[in-house]
Each structure stands twice: as C-alpha cells, then as structure tokens.
Amino acid sequence: MQRAVPQDFDRVLSSMCTEPHPAARETAQQFLATNPGDPGTYQTVARLEERAVELLGEITALDDPAGYITSGGTEANIQAVRIARNYADADEPNVVVPESAHFSFRKAAEMLDVELRDVPTTDYRADVDAVADALDDQTVGIVAVAGTTEYGHVDPIPALADLAADAGALLHVDAAFGGFFLPFTDIEWNFAHAGVDTMTIDPHKAGQAAVPAGGFLARSTDYLDELTIDTPYLESESQFTLTGTRSGAGVASAVEAMETLWPEGYREQYQASMDNAHWLAERFQERGYSVVGPELPLLAADVSLELVEQLRDRGWRVTKTGSGEMRVVCMPHVTRSMLQTFVADLDWF
Ligand code: 0PR
C-alpha cells in the first residue's frame, strides 16, 4: 500500500484545527516519545508543561494559574464538570449550560452522573434570565461559552459569574475556540474580567500548536485537588489528569507556539482572520444571504443545503449548523485568496 499523506488545508473551511506554526511542528516531532503523565521520568517535558500553564495564565489574565495540557477541549470540559461536582456537596448535582454549549458537556454529564440543564440562547448568547431560572440548590456549576462552536459568539460572562457566585456554584468558561482571539477584543471573558473558576482554552485550535494540545486552567490548585487520585508506583504520588500517558509532543509544541506567537503573532492572526471573515460576510450579503457573525472569525450564512452539497462535491470542506446554515471557520490556514476561490465557486452554481 502507498504511504498515506494527510489532506492539505487549501479547501478546509470547517475545522477548528489548523496548520501548526512551523516551529511548533518541529518541536512536536522532537518530543514524540515523551510522556508528561510521568513527570518523574520525563522531567524536561514536565517543566515545559509548567511553562505552558504559565503562558496560558498570561493569555487569560490569571496570576498563579493551575492547570495542565489536556488531550483537547473535551477532556478540559469533562474535568471542569468533575471539579464542580466534587467541590460541591449535592446529592443530585446539576450543571446549567446554554444550548449553544459544545456536545462534550453531554459526555461529561453522562459519565459523571450529573444532570445537564440546557437553557435557551437569545441572539446566540446564553440568556441570563433563563440561566437564573434554571438554578436551584443542587446546581454545582454554570457553563459560559467564549466563542461558540456554531456561531463564534461569546456569552455574557460577568453576569453569569455573578449568578454562579450567588448560587454557590462554579463558573466554567469554555474558551476552547475563542481563547487565542479574545485577548485582542474588548469582550469581557477572562479571569480578571469576572469570577471565573475554571477555563478551557485550546492551543491546538487558534493557538497553532500540534494536535493534541487542549488547555485546562483553574483559578486555584484547590480545584485540581478535587481531581487527585494516588499513583502508588510512580515517582510522583498523585495525578489530577484524566488520561495517564499523555502527549509530550502536544505539550512541547504548545509552549513553542505560545513563546513564538504571544502576543504579537496572535494579534496579527486575529486581525487577518477577522478581516477575512468580514470580507466573506460582505460577499455573502451582496448575494442576498443573511449572515450571523462574525464576532470571532467564524460566520454562518443561510446558503441552501443543496448549494452546500455542491460545494462539498467541489472539494470544499464546509459544515452546517444545527439550524442548517453553512458555517465557515476562518482559521489561520484560511487565506483571502482561498476565500476568493471559494466565492468564485459559489457564483459558479
Ligand atoms: N468547546 C468548544 C467551544 C469547541 O468548539 C470544541 C470543539 C470543544 C470544546 C471540544 O474540543 P476538542 O474537539 O478539542 O475536544 N469544536 C470543534 C467542533 O466540534 C472541533 C473540531 C475541530 C471539529 C476540528 C472539526 C474539526 O475538523 O466543531
């Protein structure tokens, strides 16, 4: 059999993953056989993981950050729900999430035996009144999304944090997608803006690190203690991660990407990606489509399902929202000339 090669990115408009920064790619290759899950043996990568958390703390305005590099946003979200459940003392714990939250919270709820209370959104954001109505004395956590998967919108995080504090619940912010764009906006989303307890922010998305490199942050190590189990035969005595053996390549490449790009490289990327998203939104509008966004570099347009299928047949990787709009994610590999070709194909049909 011929050796397989990965697809290239020149028609990928559907993915939150992107080409890793060249330095991050090279570093990932060097660390392929290292395991941050065993810091006693793999000390270099363990130190790199501390640096990764420190850098994520800078990006999210958190002094003395606690956390680690996860396998992705899913693991980080599961850990957040696990902390909220364990931290509280509830017999029948529930977590309140906007209906726009990523499906990883469903996995978390099922595995952890926590009730997930979905509440409606207004204009693609969590409705604060609806969240308030859903709370009760068994609520252990509220989730706010900073960059929704389908529309790229950011929930009213300070208001949700206040609700969580009043309810004695933890506030988790899912900035898996938005975290590397939001520092360059005036949106309130980070640990300094509001009483955020835990956060997901993924270097393997807009952070331009190699896959797998998700990020989980907690305001205090007390929260991580809620996850800790003993590891009798390792040099380290306990572990708070969900998985055991973990990707040193992901950790090392996340550090390399952040050292290289934070803040100026990420700022430039944010600006280029937003310009592209606005440019594409205008092209859609000129053609009579209605567009949602872009608040972050992601937009949805009410292109017919038939046209989406035709574009797919031409090799474009585009996806649909739950309501059927076409969704385009302007990740770093998405260039203006790529979008010009896309619009030309759109006009061809
Ligand atoms: N939180 C948010 C807001 C997300 O958008 C995602 C993934 C996650 C959590 C989960 O992250 P992991 O996939 O790292 O566990 N959002 C994308 C999605 O589901 C993931 C994705 C990435 C999909 C690349 C396709 C793709 O090619 O749409």
mmCIF file with all atom_site columns, N, CA and C in Angstrom, residues 95-106 116-128 130-132 134-135 141-150 153-157 160 163 171-174:
data_model
loop_
_atom_site.group_PDB
_atom_site.id
_atom_site.type_symbol
_atom_site.label_atom_id
_atom_site.label_alt_id
_atom_site.label_comp_id
_atom_site.label_asym_id
_atom_site.label_entity_id
_atom_site.label_seq_id
_atom_site.pdbx_PDB_ins_code
_atom_site.Cartn_x
_atom_site.Cartn_y
_atom_site.Cartn_z
_atom_site.occupancy
_atom_site.B_iso_or_equiv
_atom_site.pdbx_formal_charge
_atom_site.auth_seq_id
_atom_site.auth_comp_id
_atom_site.auth_asym_id
_atom_site.auth_atom_id
_atom_site.pdbx_PDB_model_num
ATOM 1   N N  . VAL A 1 95  ? -25.677 20.857 36.304 1.00 0.00 ? 95  VAL A N  1
ATOM 2   C CA . VAL A 1 95  ? -24.867 21.927 35.716 1.00 0.00 ? 95  VAL A CA 1
ATOM 3   C C  . VAL A 1 95  ? -25.730 22.609 34.662 1.00 0.00 ? 95  VAL A C  1
ATOM 4   N N  . VAL A 1 96  ? -25.754 23.937 34.694 1.00 0.00 ? 96  VAL A N  1
ATOM 5   C CA . VAL A 1 96  ? -26.579 24.698 33.769 1.00 0.00 ? 96  VAL A CA 1
ATOM 6   C C  . VAL A 1 96  ? -25.713 25.170 32.600 1.00 0.00 ? 96  VAL A C  1
ATOM 7   N N  . VAL A 1 97  ? -26.130 24.814 31.395 1.00 0.00 ? 97  VAL A N  1
ATOM 8   C CA . VAL A 1 97  ? -25.360 25.185 30.192 1.00 0.00 ? 97  VAL A CA 1
ATOM 9   C C  . VAL A 1 97  ? -26.283 25.838 29.170 1.00 0.00 ? 97  VAL A C  1
ATOM 10  N N  . PRO A 1 98  ? -25.767 26.816 28.434 1.00 0.00 ? 98  PRO A N  1
ATOM 11  C CA . PRO A 1 98  ? -26.572 27.334 27.322 1.00 0.00 ? 98  PRO A CA 1
ATOM 12  C C  . PRO A 1 98  ? -26.690 26.266 26.246 1.00 0.00 ? 98  PRO A C  1
ATOM 13  N N  . GLU A 1 99  ? -27.770 26.294 25.479 1.00 0.00 ? 99  GLU A N  1
ATOM 14  C CA . GLU A 1 99  ? -27.966 25.260 24.456 1.00 0.00 ? 99  GLU A CA 1
ATOM 15  C C  . GLU A 1 99  ? -26.874 25.314 23.386 1.00 0.00 ? 99  GLU A C  1
ATOM 16  N N  . SER A 1 100 ? -26.136 26.425 23.352 1.00 0.00 ? 100 SER A N  1
ATOM 17  C CA . SER A 1 100 ? -25.049 26.578 22.378 1.00 0.00 ? 100 SER A CA 1
ATOM 18  C C  . SER A 1 100 ? -23.760 25.894 22.823 1.00 0.00 ? 100 SER A C  1
ATOM 19  N N  . ALA A 1 101 ? -23.753 25.312 24.013 1.00 0.00 ? 101 ALA A N  1
ATOM 20  C CA . ALA A 1 101 ? -22.510 24.699 24.512 1.00 0.00 ? 101 ALA A CA 1
ATOM 21  C C  . ALA A 1 101 ? -22.127 23.482 23.689 1.00 0.00 ? 101 ALA A C  1
ATOM 22  N N  . HIS A 1 102 ? -20.851 23.196 23.655 1.00 0.00 ? 102 HIS A N  1
ATOM 23  C CA . HIS A 1 102 ? -20.332 22.066 22.866 1.00 0.00 ? 102 HIS A CA 1
ATOM 24  C C  . HIS A 1 102 ? -20.850 20.728 23.405 1.00 0.00 ? 102 HIS A C  1
ATOM 25  N N  . PHE A 1 103 ? -20.975 19.751 22.517 1.00 0.00 ? 103 PHE A N  1
ATOM 26  C CA . PHE A 1 103 ? -21.541 18.444 22.937 1.00 0.00 ? 103 PHE A CA 1
ATOM 27  C C  . PHE A 1 103 ? -20.656 17.697 23.929 1.00 0.00 ? 103 PHE A C  1
ATOM 28  N N  . SER A 1 104 ? -19.440 18.157 24.125 1.00 0.00 ? 104 SER A N  1
ATOM 29  C CA . SER A 1 104 ? -18.583 17.482 25.121 1.00 0.00 ? 104 SER A CA 1
ATOM 30  C C  . SER A 1 104 ? -19.206 17.535 26.523 1.00 0.00 ? 104 SER A C  1
ATOM 31  N N  . PHE A 1 105 ? -20.033 18.551 26.790 1.00 0.00 ? 105 PHE A N  1
ATOM 32  C CA . PHE A 1 105 ? -20.685 18.612 28.115 1.00 0.00 ? 105 PHE A CA 1
ATOM 33  C C  . PHE A 1 105 ? -21.692 17.474 28.297 1.00 0.00 ? 105 PHE A C  1
ATOM 34  N N  . ARG A 1 106 ? -22.261 17.001 27.167 1.00 0.00 ? 106 ARG A N  1
ATOM 35  C CA . ARG A 1 106 ? -23.166 15.843 27.274 1.00 0.00 ? 106 ARG A CA 1
ATOM 36  C C  . ARG A 1 106 ? -22.387 14.613 27.719 1.00 0.00 ? 106 ARG A C  1
ATOM 37  N N  . LEU A 1 116 ? -27.596 17.676 33.138 1.00 0.00 ? 116 LEU A N  1
ATOM 38  C CA . LEU A 1 116 ? -27.248 18.854 32.337 1.00 0.00 ? 116 LEU A CA 1
ATOM 39  C C  . LEU A 1 116 ? -28.525 19.628 32.067 1.00 0.00 ? 116 LEU A C  1
ATOM 40  N N  . ARG A 1 117 ? -28.564 20.880 32.484 1.00 0.00 ? 117 ARG A N  1
ATOM 41  C CA . ARG A 1 117 ? -29.763 21.696 32.234 1.00 0.00 ? 117 ARG A CA 1
ATOM 42  C C  . ARG A 1 117 ? -29.473 22.667 31.112 1.00 0.00 ? 117 ARG A C  1
ATOM 43  N N  . ASP A 1 118 ? -30.001 22.369 29.943 1.00 0.00 ? 118 ASP A N  1
ATOM 44  C CA . ASP A 1 118 ? -29.838 23.216 28.760 1.00 0.00 ? 118 ASP A CA 1
ATOM 45  C C  . ASP A 1 118 ? -30.773 24.402 28.844 1.00 0.00 ? 118 ASP A C  1
ATOM 46  N N  . VAL A 1 119 ? -30.247 25.601 28.665 1.00 0.00 ? 119 VAL A N  1
ATOM 47  C CA . VAL A 1 119 ? -31.154 26.745 28.641 1.00 0.00 ? 119 VAL A CA 1
ATOM 48  C C  . VAL A 1 119 ? -31.034 27.476 27.301 1.00 0.00 ? 119 VAL A C  1
ATOM 49  N N  . PRO A 1 120 ? -32.130 28.125 26.881 1.00 0.00 ? 120 PRO A N  1
ATOM 50  C CA . PRO A 1 120 ? -32.136 28.758 25.563 1.00 0.00 ? 120 PRO A CA 1
ATOM 51  C C  . PRO A 1 120 ? -31.158 29.938 25.475 1.00 0.00 ? 120 PRO A C  1
ATOM 52  N N  . THR A 1 121 ? -30.825 30.276 24.234 1.00 0.00 ? 121 THR A N  1
ATOM 53  C CA . THR A 1 121 ? -29.991 31.460 23.990 1.00 0.00 ? 121 THR A CA 1
ATOM 54  C C  . THR A 1 121 ? -30.875 32.553 23.403 1.00 0.00 ? 121 THR A C  1
ATOM 55  N N  . THR A 1 122 ? -30.420 33.788 23.556 1.00 0.00 ? 122 THR A N  1
ATOM 56  C CA . THR A 1 122 ? -31.055 34.919 22.881 1.00 0.00 ? 122 THR A CA 1
ATOM 57  C C  . THR A 1 122 ? -29.979 35.560 22.026 1.00 0.00 ? 122 THR A C  1
ATOM 58  N N  . ASP A 1 123 ? -30.261 35.733 20.751 1.00 0.00 ? 123 ASP A N  1
ATOM 59  C CA . ASP A 1 123 ? -29.243 36.255 19.826 1.00 0.00 ? 123 ASP A CA 1
ATOM 60  C C  . ASP A 1 123 ? -27.935 35.484 19.949 1.00 0.00 ? 123 ASP A C  1
ATOM 61  N N  . TYR A 1 124 ? -28.049 34.193 20.020 1.00 0.00 ? 124 TYR A N  1
ATOM 62  C CA . TYR A 1 124 ? -26.886 33.279 20.008 1.00 0.00 ? 124 TYR A CA 1
ATOM 63  C C  . TYR A 1 124 ? -26.033 33.328 21.271 1.00 0.00 ? 124 TYR A C  1
ATOM 64  N N  . ARG A 1 125 ? -26.537 33.994 22.322 1.00 0.00 ? 125 ARG A N  1
ATOM 65  C CA . ARG A 1 125 ? -25.803 34.025 23.592 1.00 0.00 ? 125 ARG A CA 1
ATOM 66  C C  . ARG A 1 125 ? -26.673 33.465 24.706 1.00 0.00 ? 125 ARG A C  1
ATOM 67  N N  . ALA A 1 126 ? -26.027 32.960 25.737 1.00 0.00 ? 126 ALA A N  1
ATOM 68  C CA . ALA A 1 126 ? -26.775 32.474 26.896 1.00 0.00 ? 126 ALA A CA 1
ATOM 69  C C  . ALA A 1 126 ? -27.704 33.577 27.394 1.00 0.00 ? 126 ALA A C  1
ATOM 70  N N  . ASP A 1 127 ? -28.923 33.214 27.684 1.00 0.00 ? 127 ASP A N  1
ATOM 71  C CA . ASP A 1 127 ? -29.903 34.156 28.205 1.00 0.00 ? 127 ASP A CA 1
ATOM 72  C C  . ASP A 1 127 ? -29.771 34.150 29.735 1.00 0.00 ? 127 ASP A C  1
ATOM 73  N N  . VAL A 1 128 ? -29.346 35.273 30.284 1.00 0.00 ? 128 VAL A N  1
ATOM 74  C CA . VAL A 1 128 ? -29.022 35.333 31.714 1.00 0.00 ? 128 VAL A CA 1
ATOM 75  C C  . VAL A 1 128 ? -30.261 35.017 32.568 1.00 0.00 ? 128 VAL A C  1
ATOM 76  N N  . ALA A 1 130 ? -32.806 33.167 31.733 1.00 0.00 ? 130 ALA A N  1
ATOM 77  C CA . ALA A 1 130 ? -33.116 31.735 31.602 1.00 0.00 ? 130 ALA A CA 1
ATOM 78  C C  . ALA A 1 130 ? -32.154 30.910 32.455 1.00 0.00 ? 130 ALA A C  1
ATOM 79  N N  . VAL A 1 131 ? -30.892 31.330 32.489 1.00 0.00 ? 131 VAL A N  1
ATOM 80  C CA . VAL A 1 131 ? -29.928 30.617 33.348 1.00 0.00 ? 131 VAL A CA 1
ATOM 81  C C  . VAL A 1 131 ? -30.361 30.766 34.806 1.00 0.00 ? 131 VAL A C  1
ATOM 82  N N  . ALA A 1 132 ? -30.713 31.990 35.193 1.00 0.00 ? 132 ALA A N  1
ATOM 83  C CA . ALA A 1 132 ? -31.124 32.230 36.587 1.00 0.00 ? 132 ALA A CA 1
ATOM 84  C C  . ALA A 1 132 ? -32.310 31.342 36.951 1.00 0.00 ? 132 ALA A C  1
ATOM 85  N N  . ALA A 1 134 ? -33.051 28.502 35.820 1.00 0.00 ? 134 ALA A N  1
ATOM 86  C CA . ALA A 1 134 ? -32.715 27.065 35.844 1.00 0.00 ? 134 ALA A CA 1
ATOM 87  C C  . ALA A 1 134 ? -31.945 26.656 37.103 1.00 0.00 ? 134 ALA A C  1
ATOM 88  N N  . LEU A 1 135 ? -31.474 27.631 37.861 1.00 0.00 ? 135 LEU A N  1
ATOM 89  C CA . LEU A 1 135 ? -30.646 27.309 39.034 1.00 0.00 ? 135 LEU A CA 1
ATOM 90  C C  . LEU A 1 135 ? -31.497 26.815 40.199 1.00 0.00 ? 135 LEU A C  1
ATOM 91  N N  . GLY A 1 141 ? -22.589 23.969 38.973 1.00 0.00 ? 141 GLY A N  1
ATOM 92  C CA . GLY A 1 141 ? -21.794 24.723 38.016 1.00 0.00 ? 141 GLY A CA 1
ATOM 93  C C  . GLY A 1 141 ? -22.632 25.392 36.953 1.00 0.00 ? 141 GLY A C  1
ATOM 94  N N  . ILE A 1 142 ? -22.093 26.491 36.418 1.00 0.00 ? 142 ILE A N  1
ATOM 95  C CA . ILE A 1 142 ? -22.675 27.139 35.242 1.00 0.00 ? 142 ILE A CA 1
ATOM 96  C C  . ILE A 1 142 ? -21.577 27.172 34.183 1.00 0.00 ? 142 ILE A C  1
ATOM 97  N N  . VAL A 1 143 ? -21.966 26.900 32.944 1.00 0.00 ? 143 VAL A N  1
ATOM 98  C CA . VAL A 1 143 ? -21.011 26.979 31.837 1.00 0.00 ? 143 VAL A CA 1
ATOM 99  C C  . VAL A 1 143 ? -21.310 28.219 31.015 1.00 0.00 ? 143 VAL A C  1
ATOM 100 N N  . ALA A 1 144 ? -20.251 28.963 30.680 1.00 0.00 ? 144 ALA A N  1
ATOM 101 C CA . ALA A 1 144 ? -20.358 30.083 29.745 1.00 0.00 ? 144 ALA A CA 1
ATOM 102 C C  . ALA A 1 144 ? -19.423 29.768 28.580 1.00 0.00 ? 144 ALA A C  1
ATOM 103 N N  . VAL A 1 145 ? -19.852 30.094 27.378 1.00 0.00 ? 145 VAL A N  1
ATOM 104 C CA . VAL A 1 145 ? -19.020 29.802 26.211 1.00 0.00 ? 145 VAL A CA 1
ATOM 105 C C  . VAL A 1 145 ? -18.420 31.098 25.683 1.00 0.00 ? 145 VAL A C  1
ATOM 106 N N  . ALA A 1 146 ? -17.113 31.073 25.473 1.00 0.00 ? 146 ALA A N  1
ATOM 107 C CA . ALA A 1 146 ? -16.417 32.239 24.922 1.00 0.00 ? 146 ALA A CA 1
ATOM 108 C C  . ALA A 1 146 ? -15.973 31.870 23.515 1.00 0.00 ? 146 ALA A C  1
ATOM 109 N N  . GLY A 1 147 ? -16.925 31.964 22.601 1.00 0.00 ? 147 GLY A N  1
ATOM 110 C CA . GLY A 1 147 ? -16.696 31.542 21.221 1.00 0.00 ? 147 GLY A CA 1
ATOM 111 C C  . GLY A 1 147 ? -17.413 30.239 20.973 1.00 0.00 ? 147 GLY A C  1
ATOM 112 N N  . THR A 1 148 ? -18.702 30.321 20.615 1.00 0.00 ? 148 THR A N  1
ATOM 113 C CA . THR A 1 148 ? -19.472 29.084 20.441 1.00 0.00 ? 148 THR A CA 1
ATOM 114 C C  . THR A 1 148 ? -19.029 28.349 19.174 1.00 0.00 ? 148 THR A C  1
ATOM 115 N N  . THR A 1 149 ? -19.191 27.046 19.226 1.00 0.00 ? 149 THR A N  1
ATOM 116 C CA . THR A 1 149 ? -18.749 26.189 18.121 1.00 0.00 ? 149 THR A CA 1
ATOM 117 C C  . THR A 1 149 ? -19.484 26.545 16.830 1.00 0.00 ? 149 THR A C  1
ATOM 118 N N  . GLU A 1 150 ? -20.768 26.842 16.921 1.00 0.00 ? 150 GLU A N  1
ATOM 119 C CA . GLU A 1 150 ? -21.542 27.046 15.698 1.00 0.00 ? 150 GLU A CA 1
ATOM 120 C C  . GLU A 1 150 ? -21.512 28.475 15.180 1.00 0.00 ? 150 GLU A C  1
ATOM 121 N N  . HIS A 1 153 ? -20.014 33.096 19.014 1.00 0.00 ? 153 HIS A N  1
ATOM 122 C CA . HIS A 1 153 ? -20.454 34.163 19.906 1.00 0.00 ? 153 HIS A CA 1
ATOM 123 C C  . HIS A 1 153 ? -19.982 33.928 21.343 1.00 0.00 ? 153 HIS A C  1
ATOM 124 N N  . VAL A 1 154 ? -19.940 35.037 22.102 1.00 0.00 ? 154 VAL A N  1
ATOM 125 C CA . VAL A 1 154 ? -19.448 34.969 23.483 1.00 0.00 ? 154 VAL A CA 1
ATOM 126 C C  . VAL A 1 154 ? -20.601 35.282 24.441 1.00 0.00 ? 154 VAL A C  1
ATOM 127 N N  . ASP A 1 155 ? -20.772 34.439 25.436 1.00 0.00 ? 155 ASP A N  1
ATOM 128 C CA . ASP A 1 155 ? -21.841 34.633 26.420 1.00 0.00 ? 155 ASP A CA 1
ATOM 129 C C  . ASP A 1 155 ? -21.517 35.813 27.349 1.00 0.00 ? 155 ASP A C  1
ATOM 130 N N  . PRO A 1 156 ? -22.536 36.361 28.022 1.00 0.00 ? 156 PRO A N  1
ATOM 131 C CA . PRO A 1 156 ? -22.294 37.464 28.978 1.00 0.00 ? 156 PRO A CA 1
ATOM 132 C C  . PRO A 1 156 ? -21.622 36.924 30.245 1.00 0.00 ? 156 PRO A C  1
ATOM 133 N N  . ILE A 1 157 ? -20.326 36.831 30.203 1.00 0.00 ? 157 ILE A N  1
ATOM 134 C CA . ILE A 1 157 ? -19.585 36.097 31.229 1.00 0.00 ? 157 ILE A CA 1
ATOM 135 C C  . ILE A 1 157 ? -19.640 36.766 32.613 1.00 0.00 ? 157 ILE A C  1
ATOM 136 N N  . LEU A 1 160 ? -22.969 35.955 34.181 1.00 0.00 ? 160 LEU A N  1
ATOM 137 C CA . LEU A 1 160 ? -23.089 34.534 34.538 1.00 0.00 ? 160 LEU A CA 1
ATOM 138 C C  . LEU A 1 160 ? -22.213 34.206 35.745 1.00 0.00 ? 160 LEU A C  1
ATOM 139 N N  . LEU A 1 163 ? -24.091 35.235 38.793 1.00 0.00 ? 163 LEU A N  1
ATOM 140 C CA . LEU A 1 163 ? -25.137 34.255 39.114 1.00 0.00 ? 163 LEU A CA 1
ATOM 141 C C  . LEU A 1 163 ? -24.533 33.037 39.809 1.00 0.00 ? 163 LEU A C  1
ATOM 142 N N  . LEU A 1 171 ? -18.157 28.741 38.092 1.00 0.00 ? 171 LEU A N  1
ATOM 143 C CA . LEU A 1 171 ? -18.340 29.179 36.710 1.00 0.00 ? 171 LEU A CA 1
ATOM 144 C C  . LEU A 1 171 ? -17.193 28.650 35.854 1.00 0.00 ? 171 LEU A C  1
ATOM 145 N N  . HIS A 1 172 ? -17.561 27.874 34.835 1.00 0.00 ? 172 HIS A N  1
ATOM 146 C CA . HIS A 1 172 ? -16.573 27.381 33.868 1.00 0.00 ? 172 HIS A CA 1
ATOM 147 C C  . HIS A 1 172 ? -16.755 28.126 32.553 1.00 0.00 ? 172 HIS A C  1
ATOM 148 N N  . VAL A 1 173 ? -15.656 28.655 32.006 1.00 0.00 ? 173 VAL A N  1
ATOM 149 C CA . VAL A 1 173 ? -15.707 29.307 30.697 1.00 0.00 ? 173 VAL A CA 1
ATOM 150 C C  . VAL A 1 173 ? -15.078 28.381 29.662 1.00 0.00 ? 173 VAL A C  1
ATOM 151 N N  . ASP A 1 174 ? -15.831 28.065 28.632 1.00 0.00 ? 174 ASP A N  1
ATOM 152 C CA . ASP A 1 174 ? -15.291 27.260 27.539 1.00 0.00 ? 174 ASP A CA 1
ATOM 153 C C  . ASP A 1 174 ? -14.796 28.203 26.448 1.00 0.00 ? 174 ASP A C  1
#
